[in-house]
PDB file of C-alpha atoms in Angstrom:
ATOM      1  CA  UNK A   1       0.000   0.000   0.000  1.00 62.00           C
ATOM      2  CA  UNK A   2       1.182   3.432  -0.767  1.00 76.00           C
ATOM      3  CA  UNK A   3       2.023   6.592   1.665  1.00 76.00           C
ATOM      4  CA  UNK A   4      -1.315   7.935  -0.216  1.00 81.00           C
ATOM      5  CA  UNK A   5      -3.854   5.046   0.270  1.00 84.00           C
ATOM      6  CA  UNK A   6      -2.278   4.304   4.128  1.00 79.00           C
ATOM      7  CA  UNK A   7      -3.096   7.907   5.207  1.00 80.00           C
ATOM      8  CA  UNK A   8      -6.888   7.599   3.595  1.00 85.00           C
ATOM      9  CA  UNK A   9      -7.060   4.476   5.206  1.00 84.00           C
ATOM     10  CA  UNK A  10      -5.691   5.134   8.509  1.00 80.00           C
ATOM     11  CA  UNK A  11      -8.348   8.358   9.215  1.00 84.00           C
ATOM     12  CA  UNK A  12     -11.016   6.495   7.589  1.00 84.00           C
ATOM     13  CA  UNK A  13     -10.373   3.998  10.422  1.00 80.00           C
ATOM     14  CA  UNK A  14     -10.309   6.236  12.912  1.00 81.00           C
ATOM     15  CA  UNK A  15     -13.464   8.460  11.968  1.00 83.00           C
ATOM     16  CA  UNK A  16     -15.362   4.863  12.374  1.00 77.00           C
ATOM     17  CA  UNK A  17     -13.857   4.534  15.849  1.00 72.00           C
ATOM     18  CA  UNK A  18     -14.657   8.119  16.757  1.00 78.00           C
ATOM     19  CA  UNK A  19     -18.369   8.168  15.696  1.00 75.00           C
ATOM     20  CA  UNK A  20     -18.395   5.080  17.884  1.00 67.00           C
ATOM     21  CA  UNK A  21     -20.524   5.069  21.096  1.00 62.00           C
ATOM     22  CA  UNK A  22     -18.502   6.018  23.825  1.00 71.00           C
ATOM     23  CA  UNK A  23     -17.267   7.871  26.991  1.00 76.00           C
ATOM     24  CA  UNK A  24     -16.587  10.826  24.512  1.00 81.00           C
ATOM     25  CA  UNK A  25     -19.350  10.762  22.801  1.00 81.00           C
ATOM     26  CA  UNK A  26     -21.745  11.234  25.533  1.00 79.00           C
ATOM     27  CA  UNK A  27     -19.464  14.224  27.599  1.00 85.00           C
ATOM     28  CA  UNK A  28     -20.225  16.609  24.423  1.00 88.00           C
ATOM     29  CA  UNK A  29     -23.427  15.680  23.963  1.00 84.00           C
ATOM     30  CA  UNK A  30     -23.898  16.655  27.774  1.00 80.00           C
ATOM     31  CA  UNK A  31     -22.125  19.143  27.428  1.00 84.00           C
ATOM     32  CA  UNK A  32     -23.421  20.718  24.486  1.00 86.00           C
ATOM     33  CA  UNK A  33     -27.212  19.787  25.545  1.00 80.00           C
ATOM     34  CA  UNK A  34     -26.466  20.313  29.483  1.00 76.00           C
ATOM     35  CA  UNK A  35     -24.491  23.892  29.156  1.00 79.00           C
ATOM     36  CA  UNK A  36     -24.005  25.652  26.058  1.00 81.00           C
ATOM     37  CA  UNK A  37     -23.125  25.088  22.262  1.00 85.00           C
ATOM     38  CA  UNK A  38     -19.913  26.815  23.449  1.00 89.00           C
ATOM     39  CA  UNK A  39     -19.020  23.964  25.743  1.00 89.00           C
ATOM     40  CA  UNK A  40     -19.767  21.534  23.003  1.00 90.00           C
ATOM     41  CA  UNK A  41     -17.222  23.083  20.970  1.00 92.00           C
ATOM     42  CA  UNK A  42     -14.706  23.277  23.417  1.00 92.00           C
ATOM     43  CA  UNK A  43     -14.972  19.785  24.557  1.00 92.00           C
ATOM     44  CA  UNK A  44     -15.004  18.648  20.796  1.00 93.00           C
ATOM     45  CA  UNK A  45     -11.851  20.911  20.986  1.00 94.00           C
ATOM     46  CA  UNK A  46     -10.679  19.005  23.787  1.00 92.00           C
ATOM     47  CA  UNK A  47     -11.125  15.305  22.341  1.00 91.00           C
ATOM     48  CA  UNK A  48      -9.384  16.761  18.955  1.00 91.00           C
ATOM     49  CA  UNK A  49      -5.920  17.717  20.990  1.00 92.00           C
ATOM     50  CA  UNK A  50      -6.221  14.124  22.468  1.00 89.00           C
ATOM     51  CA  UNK A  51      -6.562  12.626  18.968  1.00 87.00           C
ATOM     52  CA  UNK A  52      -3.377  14.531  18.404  1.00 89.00           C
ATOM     53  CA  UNK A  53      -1.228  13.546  20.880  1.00 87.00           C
ATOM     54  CA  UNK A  54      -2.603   9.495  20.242  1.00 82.00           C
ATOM     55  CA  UNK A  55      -1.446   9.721  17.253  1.00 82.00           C
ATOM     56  CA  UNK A  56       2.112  11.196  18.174  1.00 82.00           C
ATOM     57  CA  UNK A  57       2.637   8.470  20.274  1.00 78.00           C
ATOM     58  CA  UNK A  58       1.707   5.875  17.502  1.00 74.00           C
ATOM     59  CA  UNK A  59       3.649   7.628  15.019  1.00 75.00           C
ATOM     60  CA  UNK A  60       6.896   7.194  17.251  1.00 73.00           C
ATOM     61  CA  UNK A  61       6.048   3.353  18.507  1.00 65.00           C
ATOM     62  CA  UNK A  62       4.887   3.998  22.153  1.00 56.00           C
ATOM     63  CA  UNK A  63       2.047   2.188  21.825  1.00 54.00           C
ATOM     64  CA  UNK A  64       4.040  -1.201  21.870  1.00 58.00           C
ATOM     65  CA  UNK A  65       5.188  -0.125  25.535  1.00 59.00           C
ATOM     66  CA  UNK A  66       1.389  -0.074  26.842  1.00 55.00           C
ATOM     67  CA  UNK A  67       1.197  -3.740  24.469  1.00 56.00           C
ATOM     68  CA  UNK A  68       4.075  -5.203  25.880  1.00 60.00           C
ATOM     69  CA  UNK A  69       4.257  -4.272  29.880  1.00 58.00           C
ATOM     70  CA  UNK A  70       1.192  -5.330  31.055  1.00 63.00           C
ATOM     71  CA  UNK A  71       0.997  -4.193  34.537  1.00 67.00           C
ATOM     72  CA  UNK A  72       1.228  -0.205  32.813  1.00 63.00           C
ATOM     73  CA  UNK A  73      -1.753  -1.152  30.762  1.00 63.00           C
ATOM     74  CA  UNK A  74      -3.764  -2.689  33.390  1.00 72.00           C
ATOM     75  CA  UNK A  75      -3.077   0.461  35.591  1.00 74.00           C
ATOM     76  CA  UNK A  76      -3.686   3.090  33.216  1.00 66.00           C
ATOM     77  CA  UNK A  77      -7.525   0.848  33.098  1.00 69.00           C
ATOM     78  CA  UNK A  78      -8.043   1.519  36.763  1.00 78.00           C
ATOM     79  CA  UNK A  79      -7.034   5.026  36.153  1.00 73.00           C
ATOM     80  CA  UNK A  80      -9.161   5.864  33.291  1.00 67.00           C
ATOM     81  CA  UNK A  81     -12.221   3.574  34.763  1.00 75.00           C
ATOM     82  CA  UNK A  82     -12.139   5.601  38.290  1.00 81.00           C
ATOM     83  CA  UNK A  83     -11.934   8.659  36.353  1.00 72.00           C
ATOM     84  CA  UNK A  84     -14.647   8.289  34.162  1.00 71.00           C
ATOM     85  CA  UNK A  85     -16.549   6.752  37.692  1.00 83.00           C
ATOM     86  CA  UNK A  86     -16.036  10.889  38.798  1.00 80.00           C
ATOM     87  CA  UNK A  87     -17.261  12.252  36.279  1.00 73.00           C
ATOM     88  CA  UNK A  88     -20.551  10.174  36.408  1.00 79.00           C
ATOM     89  CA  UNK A  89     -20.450  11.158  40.518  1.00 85.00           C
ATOM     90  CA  UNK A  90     -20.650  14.525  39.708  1.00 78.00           C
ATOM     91  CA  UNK A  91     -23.070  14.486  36.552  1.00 74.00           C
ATOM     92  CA  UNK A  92     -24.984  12.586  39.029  1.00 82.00           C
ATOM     93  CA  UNK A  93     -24.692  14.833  41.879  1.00 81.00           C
ATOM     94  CA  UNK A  94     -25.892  17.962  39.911  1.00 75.00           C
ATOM     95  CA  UNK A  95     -28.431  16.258  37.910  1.00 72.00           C
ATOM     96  CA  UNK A  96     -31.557  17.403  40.629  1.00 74.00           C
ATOM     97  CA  UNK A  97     -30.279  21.140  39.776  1.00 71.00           C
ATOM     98  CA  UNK A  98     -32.046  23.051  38.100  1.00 64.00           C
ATOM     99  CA  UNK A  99     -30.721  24.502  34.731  1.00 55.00           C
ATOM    100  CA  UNK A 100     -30.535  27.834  33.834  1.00 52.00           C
ATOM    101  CA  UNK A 101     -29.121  29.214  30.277  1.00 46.00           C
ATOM    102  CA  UNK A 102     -28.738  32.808  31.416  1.00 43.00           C
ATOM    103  CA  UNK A 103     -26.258  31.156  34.492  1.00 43.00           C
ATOM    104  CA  UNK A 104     -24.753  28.931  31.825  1.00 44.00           C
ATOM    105  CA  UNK A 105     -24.111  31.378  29.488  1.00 44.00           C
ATOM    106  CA  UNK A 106     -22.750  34.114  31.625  1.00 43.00           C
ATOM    107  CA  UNK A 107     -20.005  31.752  33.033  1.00 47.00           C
ATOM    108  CA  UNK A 108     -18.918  32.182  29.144  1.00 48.00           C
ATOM    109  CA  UNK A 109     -14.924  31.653  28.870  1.00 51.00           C
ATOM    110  CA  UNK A 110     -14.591  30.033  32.099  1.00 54.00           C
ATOM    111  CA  UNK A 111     -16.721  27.373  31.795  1.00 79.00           C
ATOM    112  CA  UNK A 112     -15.607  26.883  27.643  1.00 83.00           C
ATOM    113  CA  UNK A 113     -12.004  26.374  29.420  1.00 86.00           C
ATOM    114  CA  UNK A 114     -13.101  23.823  31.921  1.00 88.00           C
ATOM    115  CA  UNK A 115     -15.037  21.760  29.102  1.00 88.00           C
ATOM    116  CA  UNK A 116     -11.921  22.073  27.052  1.00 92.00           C
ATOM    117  CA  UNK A 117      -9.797  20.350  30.016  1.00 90.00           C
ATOM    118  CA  UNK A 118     -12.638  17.847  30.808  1.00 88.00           C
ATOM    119  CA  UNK A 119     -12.805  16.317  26.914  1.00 87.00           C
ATOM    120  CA  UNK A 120      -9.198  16.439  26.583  1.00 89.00           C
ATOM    121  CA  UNK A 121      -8.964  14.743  30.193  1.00 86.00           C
ATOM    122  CA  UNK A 122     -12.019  12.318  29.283  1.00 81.00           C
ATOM    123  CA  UNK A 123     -10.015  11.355  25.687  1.00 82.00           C
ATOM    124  CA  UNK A 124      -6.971  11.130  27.223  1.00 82.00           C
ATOM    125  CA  UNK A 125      -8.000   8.696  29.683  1.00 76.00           C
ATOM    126  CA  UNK A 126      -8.946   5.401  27.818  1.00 71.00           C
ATOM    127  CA  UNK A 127      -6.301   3.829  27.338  1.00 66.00           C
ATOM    128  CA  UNK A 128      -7.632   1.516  24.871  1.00 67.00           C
ATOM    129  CA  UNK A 129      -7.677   4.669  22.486  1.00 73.00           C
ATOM    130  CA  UNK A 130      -4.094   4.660  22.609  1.00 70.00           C
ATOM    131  CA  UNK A 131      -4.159   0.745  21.673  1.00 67.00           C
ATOM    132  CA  UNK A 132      -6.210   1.551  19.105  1.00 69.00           C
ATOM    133  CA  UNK A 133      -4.613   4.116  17.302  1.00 75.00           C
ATOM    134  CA  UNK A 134      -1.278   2.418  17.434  1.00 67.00           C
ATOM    135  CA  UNK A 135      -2.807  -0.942  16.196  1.00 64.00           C
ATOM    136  CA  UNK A 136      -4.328   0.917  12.800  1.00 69.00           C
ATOM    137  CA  UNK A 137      -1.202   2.510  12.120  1.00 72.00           C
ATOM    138  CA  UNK A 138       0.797  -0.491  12.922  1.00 63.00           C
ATOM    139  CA  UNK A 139      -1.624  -1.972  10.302  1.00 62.00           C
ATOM    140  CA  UNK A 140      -1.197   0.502   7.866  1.00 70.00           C
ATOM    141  CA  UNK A 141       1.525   2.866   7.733  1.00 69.00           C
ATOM    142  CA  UNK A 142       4.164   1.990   5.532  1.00 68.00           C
ATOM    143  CA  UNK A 143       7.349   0.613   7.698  1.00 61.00           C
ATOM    144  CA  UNK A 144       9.323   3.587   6.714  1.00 68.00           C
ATOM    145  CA  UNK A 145       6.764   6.328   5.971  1.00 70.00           C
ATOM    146  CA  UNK A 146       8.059   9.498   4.449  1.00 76.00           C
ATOM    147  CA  UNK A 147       8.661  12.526   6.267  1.00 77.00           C
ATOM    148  CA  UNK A 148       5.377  14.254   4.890  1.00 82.00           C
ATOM    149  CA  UNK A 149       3.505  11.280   6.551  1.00 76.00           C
ATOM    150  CA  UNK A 150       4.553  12.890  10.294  1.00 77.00           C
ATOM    151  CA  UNK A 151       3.725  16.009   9.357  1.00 82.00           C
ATOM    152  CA  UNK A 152       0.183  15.318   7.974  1.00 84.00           C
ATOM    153  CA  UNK A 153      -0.715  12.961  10.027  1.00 84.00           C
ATOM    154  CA  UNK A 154      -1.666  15.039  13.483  1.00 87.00           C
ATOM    155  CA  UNK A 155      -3.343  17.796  12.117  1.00 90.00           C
ATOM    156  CA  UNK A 156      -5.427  15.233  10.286  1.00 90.00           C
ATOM    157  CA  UNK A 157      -6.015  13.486  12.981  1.00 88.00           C
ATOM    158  CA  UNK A 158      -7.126  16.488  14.504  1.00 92.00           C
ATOM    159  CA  UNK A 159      -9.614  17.424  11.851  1.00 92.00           C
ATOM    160  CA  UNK A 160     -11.270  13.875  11.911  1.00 90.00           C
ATOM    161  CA  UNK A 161     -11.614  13.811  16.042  1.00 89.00           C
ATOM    162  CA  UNK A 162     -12.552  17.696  16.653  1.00 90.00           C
ATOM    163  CA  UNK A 163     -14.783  17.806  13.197  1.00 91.00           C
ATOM    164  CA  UNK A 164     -16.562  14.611  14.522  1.00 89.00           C
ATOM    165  CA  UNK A 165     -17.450  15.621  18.193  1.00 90.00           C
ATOM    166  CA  UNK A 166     -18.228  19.282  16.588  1.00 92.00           C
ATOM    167  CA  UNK A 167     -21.077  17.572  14.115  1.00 89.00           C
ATOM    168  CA  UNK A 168     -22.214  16.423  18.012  1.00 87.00           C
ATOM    169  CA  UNK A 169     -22.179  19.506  19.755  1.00 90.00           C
ATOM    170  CA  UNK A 170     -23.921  21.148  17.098  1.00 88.00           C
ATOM    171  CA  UNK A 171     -26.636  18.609  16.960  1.00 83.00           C
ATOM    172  CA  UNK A 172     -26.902  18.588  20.389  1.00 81.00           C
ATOM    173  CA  UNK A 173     -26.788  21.771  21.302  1.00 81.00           C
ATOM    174  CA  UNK A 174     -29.520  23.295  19.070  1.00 81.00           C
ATOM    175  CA  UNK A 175     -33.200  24.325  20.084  1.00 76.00           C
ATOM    176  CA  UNK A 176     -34.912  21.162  20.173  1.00 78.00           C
ATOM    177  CA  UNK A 177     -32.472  19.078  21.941  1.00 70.00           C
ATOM    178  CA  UNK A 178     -32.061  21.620  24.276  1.00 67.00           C
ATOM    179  CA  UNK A 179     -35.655  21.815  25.271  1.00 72.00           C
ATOM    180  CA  UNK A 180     -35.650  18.262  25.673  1.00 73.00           C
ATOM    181  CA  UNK A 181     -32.991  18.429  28.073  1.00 66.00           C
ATOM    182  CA  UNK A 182     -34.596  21.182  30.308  1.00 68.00           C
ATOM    183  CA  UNK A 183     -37.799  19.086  30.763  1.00 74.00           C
ATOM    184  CA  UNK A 184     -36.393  15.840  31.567  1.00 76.00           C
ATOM    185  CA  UNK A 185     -32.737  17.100  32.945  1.00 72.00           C
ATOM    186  CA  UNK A 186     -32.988  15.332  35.996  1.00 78.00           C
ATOM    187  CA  UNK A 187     -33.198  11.925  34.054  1.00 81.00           C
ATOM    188  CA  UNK A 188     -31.174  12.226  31.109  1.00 73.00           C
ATOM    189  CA  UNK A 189     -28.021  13.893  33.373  1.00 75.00           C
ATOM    190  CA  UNK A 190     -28.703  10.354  35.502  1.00 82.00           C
ATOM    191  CA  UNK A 191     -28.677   8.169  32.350  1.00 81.00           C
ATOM    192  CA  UNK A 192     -25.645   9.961  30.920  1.00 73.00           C
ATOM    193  CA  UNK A 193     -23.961   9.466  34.647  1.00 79.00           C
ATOM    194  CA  UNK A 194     -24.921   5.885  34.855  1.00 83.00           C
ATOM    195  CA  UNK A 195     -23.612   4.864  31.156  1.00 76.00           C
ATOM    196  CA  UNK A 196     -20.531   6.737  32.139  1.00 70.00           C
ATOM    197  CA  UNK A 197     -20.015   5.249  35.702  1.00 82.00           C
ATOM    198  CA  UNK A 198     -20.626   1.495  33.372  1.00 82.00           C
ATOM    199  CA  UNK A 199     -17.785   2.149  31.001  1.00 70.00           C
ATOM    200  CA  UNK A 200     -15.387   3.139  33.745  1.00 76.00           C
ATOM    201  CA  UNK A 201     -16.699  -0.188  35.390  1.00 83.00           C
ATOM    202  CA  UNK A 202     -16.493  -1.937  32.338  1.00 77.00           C
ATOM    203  CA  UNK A 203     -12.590  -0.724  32.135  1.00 71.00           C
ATOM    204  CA  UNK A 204     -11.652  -1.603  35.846  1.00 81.00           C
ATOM    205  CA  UNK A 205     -13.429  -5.345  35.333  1.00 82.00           C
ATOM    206  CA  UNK A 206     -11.342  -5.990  32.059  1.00 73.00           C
ATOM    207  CA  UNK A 207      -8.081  -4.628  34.053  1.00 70.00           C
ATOM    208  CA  UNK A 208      -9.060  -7.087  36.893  1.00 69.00           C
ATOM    209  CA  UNK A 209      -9.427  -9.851  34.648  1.00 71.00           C
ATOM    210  CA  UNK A 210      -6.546  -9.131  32.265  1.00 63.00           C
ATOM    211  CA  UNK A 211      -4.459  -9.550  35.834  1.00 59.00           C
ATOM    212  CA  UNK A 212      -5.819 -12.704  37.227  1.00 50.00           C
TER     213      UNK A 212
END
């Protein structure tokens, strides 16, 4: 396969595994349904830098580290499981308050910085994102790519994850949607917090199980 074909095939992968249902995808939808379109953004912002920085590490081999010593791996599960466990606990926590868009948007830059921090936190980490991106380009990037390759690559990778979780925020955050949420906050904030609080689970089980 050439440089050419690899790089099409490599980000068609990974748009496939980003439009995937997961931890990301439901922090910005809450955040673009539960705060502002704003937050949506930023957090889409957020998951984009993370894409970036998976990628780096594929592009120079570090992936095979998390492959090959196991105990690393397993922790970085418990890690990214108990983190994704607090950020259900406090989805959960807030979800009998009531919402207000004039509060929401007045926080304004603040609040656009902190959703930045919490997508790039949330993308960040799953380890099993970093297994996945350096299994695809394992697959297929050339052995030697050319230079261009590592210079492409990232920002690429950037437009696929960011452009992605935008097409979510903007969905999510529009009229409709956002009516939705105000009605029935209470129970979609507890749904979101329990399908969060399951994945982290889910990590921490497959961690345990990995090291029995």
């Amino acid at each position: 396969m050439n440089p050419s074909a690899a790089i099409a095939a490599i980000l068609g992968a990974l748009l496939i595994g980003a439009m995937s249902p997961g931890p990301s995808f439901l922090i910005v939808a809450r955040s673009s349904i539960g705060l502002s379109r704003r937050d949506g953004l930023a957090t889409a912002l957020g998951m984009g830098v993370g894409g970036v920085f998976f990628s780096g590490i594929a592009l120079v081999g570090l992936y095979t580290v998390l492959a090959a010593v196991g105990w690393l791996y397993l922790g970085l599960k418990v890690a990214g499981g108990l983190y994704l466990i607090w950020i259900a606990s406090k989805i959960w926590r807030g979800a009998a308050s009531p919402f207000t868009v004039d509060a929401t948007v007045g926080a304004g830059r603040q609040n656009a910085r902190k959703s930045f921090w919490i997508g790039l936190s949330t993308q960040l980490s799953n380890p099993k994102t970093a297994i996945y991106y350096g299994s695809i380009f394992a697959a297929l990037l050339p052995h030697h790519p050319p230079l261009w390759c590592y210079f492409l690559l990232p920002p690429a990778v950037f437009a696929i994850e960011a452009g992605w979780y935008t097409v979510v925020a903007l969905g999510f955050s529009s009229r409709r949607p956002r009516e939705m949420y105000i009605r029935a906050k209470a129970w979609v904030d507890r749904i979101a917090a329990g399908a969060i609080a399951a994945l982290g689970l889910r990590l921490i089980w497959t961690a345990h199980k990995a090291g029995i």
